[in-house]
């Protein structure tokens, strides 16, 4: 078995609509829905926009971590649509968690002091130029921004 190798795919900046839709306490924790308002992505092999097309079904768990459940669309600069979906985790201190209600305060948090990871998968047209994404398992390293979230996304080789 060899070490894990990655290839940089793109960086994505996602804008999330405010306010979030707060569901509240559910059996597994506290649920809210963050709607994707828009965004952009860019990398060596693809770039484009993230249209207002999806969201994150966030679950704040009893252990203090946040479970991510995202479904969204990407539209490339040459007009192709890609569906992306991913789970993930955010783990931060209680003090950092309290900043999540204030986007400027959340952006000011040093990303090296919290854990924000995702595992994107993709669906692209089989006869299109991005069909190679159908065979990619990716990892994303996230950070909080004033408009929502940003990720650097890498394909596992």
Short mmCIF file of C-alpha atoms in Angstrom, two decimals:
data_model
loop_
_atom_site.label_atom_id
_atom_site.label_comp_id
_atom_site.label_asym_id
_atom_site.label_seq_id
_atom_site.Cartn_x
_atom_site.Cartn_y
_atom_site.Cartn_z
CA UNK A 1 0.00 0.00 0.00
CA UNK A 2 1.30 3.45 -0.88
CA UNK A 3 0.83 6.89 0.59
CA UNK A 4 -2.18 8.91 -0.48
CA UNK A 5 -1.52 11.19 -3.44
CA UNK A 6 -3.74 14.07 -4.46
CA UNK A 7 -4.26 16.36 -7.43
CA UNK A 8 -5.61 19.89 -6.94
CA UNK A 9 -8.99 20.21 -8.68
CA UNK A 10 -10.27 23.67 -7.76
CA UNK A 11 -11.00 26.18 -5.06
CA UNK A 12 -14.63 27.04 -4.49
CA UNK A 13 -16.10 30.06 -2.74
CA UNK A 14 -19.75 29.45 -1.84
CA UNK A 15 -22.10 32.20 -0.77
CA UNK A 16 -24.75 31.07 1.69
CA UNK A 17 -28.06 32.86 2.09
CA UNK A 18 -28.86 34.49 5.40
CA UNK A 19 -30.63 33.73 7.58
CA UNK A 20 -30.29 29.96 7.73
CA UNK A 21 -33.47 27.94 8.08
CA UNK A 22 -33.40 26.75 11.70
CA UNK A 23 -35.22 23.46 12.27
CA UNK A 24 -34.05 23.17 15.88
CA UNK A 25 -33.60 20.16 18.12
CA UNK A 26 -34.12 16.83 16.35
CA UNK A 27 -33.35 13.32 17.65
CA UNK A 28 -29.74 13.41 16.38
CA UNK A 29 -28.87 17.00 17.37
CA UNK A 30 -29.81 20.47 16.13
CA UNK A 31 -30.68 20.83 12.43
CA UNK A 32 -30.45 23.85 10.16
CA UNK A 33 -30.45 24.31 6.39
CA UNK A 34 -28.00 26.72 4.75
CA UNK A 35 -29.09 27.56 1.18
CA UNK A 36 -26.47 28.12 -1.52
CA UNK A 37 -26.94 31.64 -2.88
CA UNK A 38 -24.14 31.42 -5.46
CA UNK A 39 -20.39 31.25 -5.78
CA UNK A 40 -17.43 30.57 -8.02
CA UNK A 41 -14.87 27.81 -8.51
CA UNK A 42 -11.59 27.72 -10.38
CA UNK A 43 -8.86 25.19 -10.97
CA UNK A 44 -6.45 24.02 -13.66
CA UNK A 45 -9.01 21.80 -15.45
CA UNK A 46 -12.34 23.50 -14.75
CA UNK A 47 -13.84 26.76 -13.59
CA UNK A 48 -17.21 28.40 -13.41
CA UNK A 49 -20.01 29.34 -11.05
CA UNK A 50 -22.03 27.69 -8.33
CA UNK A 51 -25.61 28.77 -9.10
CA UNK A 52 -28.26 29.15 -6.40
CA UNK A 53 -29.11 25.47 -6.59
CA UNK A 54 -28.61 23.62 -3.36
CA UNK A 55 -27.71 23.74 0.26
CA UNK A 56 -26.16 22.20 3.32
CA UNK A 57 -28.36 20.20 5.68
CA UNK A 58 -26.24 20.92 8.75
CA UNK A 59 -26.52 18.86 11.93
CA UNK A 60 -24.90 20.11 15.14
CA UNK A 61 -24.27 16.84 16.97
CA UNK A 62 -24.35 16.11 20.68
CA UNK A 63 -20.56 15.54 20.69
CA UNK A 64 -19.99 19.18 19.65
CA UNK A 65 -19.08 18.45 16.02
CA UNK A 66 -20.99 19.57 12.95
CA UNK A 67 -22.08 17.07 10.31
CA UNK A 68 -22.16 18.49 6.77
CA UNK A 69 -24.55 17.18 4.09
CA UNK A 70 -24.26 19.28 0.92
CA UNK A 71 -25.93 18.94 -2.47
CA UNK A 72 -25.30 21.58 -5.14
CA UNK A 73 -24.68 22.24 -8.83
CA UNK A 74 -21.65 23.64 -10.58
CA UNK A 75 -21.86 25.31 -14.00
CA UNK A 76 -18.60 25.41 -15.92
CA UNK A 77 -17.51 28.45 -17.91
CA UNK A 78 -18.20 26.46 -21.11
CA UNK A 79 -21.81 25.77 -20.12
CA UNK A 80 -21.76 22.25 -18.66
CA UNK A 81 -23.54 21.34 -15.42
CA UNK A 82 -22.05 19.12 -12.72
CA UNK A 83 -23.85 17.81 -9.66
CA UNK A 84 -21.75 17.61 -6.49
CA UNK A 85 -22.65 16.12 -3.15
CA UNK A 86 -20.60 15.58 -0.05
CA UNK A 87 -20.54 14.92 3.61
CA UNK A 88 -18.01 16.16 6.06
CA UNK A 89 -17.21 17.38 9.54
CA UNK A 90 -16.42 20.62 11.29
CA UNK A 91 -14.83 20.33 14.72
CA UNK A 92 -14.04 23.47 16.71
CA UNK A 93 -13.91 24.70 20.27
CA UNK A 94 -17.09 25.93 21.99
CA UNK A 95 -15.69 29.48 21.78
CA UNK A 96 -15.19 29.13 18.04
CA UNK A 97 -18.68 27.63 17.65
CA UNK A 98 -20.17 30.75 19.21
CA UNK A 99 -18.70 32.80 16.31
CA UNK A 100 -20.77 30.92 13.74
CA UNK A 101 -23.71 33.32 14.10
CA UNK A 102 -21.54 36.26 13.02
CA UNK A 103 -19.95 35.81 9.60
CA UNK A 104 -17.24 38.43 10.12
CA UNK A 105 -16.24 36.77 13.40
CA UNK A 106 -16.34 33.33 11.74
CA UNK A 107 -14.08 34.50 8.91
CA UNK A 108 -11.64 35.94 11.46
CA UNK A 109 -11.10 32.46 12.95
CA UNK A 110 -7.76 30.96 11.95
CA UNK A 111 -8.61 27.89 9.80
CA UNK A 112 -5.58 26.06 11.20
CA UNK A 113 -7.29 26.06 14.62
CA UNK A 114 -10.37 24.09 13.54
CA UNK A 115 -11.05 20.96 11.51
CA UNK A 116 -13.23 21.43 8.39
CA UNK A 117 -13.10 18.54 5.92
CA UNK A 118 -15.41 17.27 3.19
CA UNK A 119 -15.51 14.35 0.76
CA UNK A 120 -16.97 15.57 -2.57
CA UNK A 121 -18.28 13.26 -5.27
CA UNK A 122 -19.48 14.38 -8.70
CA UNK A 123 -21.94 13.50 -11.44
CA UNK A 124 -21.28 14.86 -14.93
CA UNK A 125 -22.75 13.96 -18.33
CA UNK A 126 -21.14 10.74 -19.55
CA UNK A 127 -20.69 12.15 -23.06
CA UNK A 128 -19.34 15.51 -21.90
CA UNK A 129 -15.87 16.93 -21.32
CA UNK A 130 -16.11 16.51 -17.53
CA UNK A 131 -17.11 12.83 -17.48
CA UNK A 132 -13.75 12.09 -15.83
CA UNK A 133 -15.22 13.60 -12.62
CA UNK A 134 -17.60 10.62 -12.41
CA UNK A 135 -14.59 8.52 -11.38
CA UNK A 136 -13.14 10.91 -8.80
CA UNK A 137 -13.28 10.71 -5.03
CA UNK A 138 -12.18 14.04 -3.62
CA UNK A 139 -11.36 15.65 -0.31
CA UNK A 140 -11.99 19.26 0.55
CA UNK A 141 -10.27 21.43 3.13
CA UNK A 142 -12.65 24.15 4.19
CA UNK A 143 -12.65 27.50 5.90
CA UNK A 144 -15.34 29.94 6.95
CA UNK A 145 -15.70 33.21 5.02
CA UNK A 146 -17.70 36.41 5.40
CA UNK A 147 -20.07 35.18 2.65
CA UNK A 148 -20.22 31.51 3.62
CA UNK A 149 -17.54 28.89 3.08
CA UNK A 150 -14.56 28.15 0.84
CA UNK A 151 -12.84 24.85 0.05
CA UNK A 152 -9.71 23.67 -1.67
CA UNK A 153 -10.74 20.43 -3.38
CA UNK A 154 -8.29 17.65 -4.25
CA UNK A 155 -8.82 14.42 -6.19
CA UNK A 156 -7.47 11.30 -4.52
CA UNK A 157 -5.22 9.53 -7.02
#
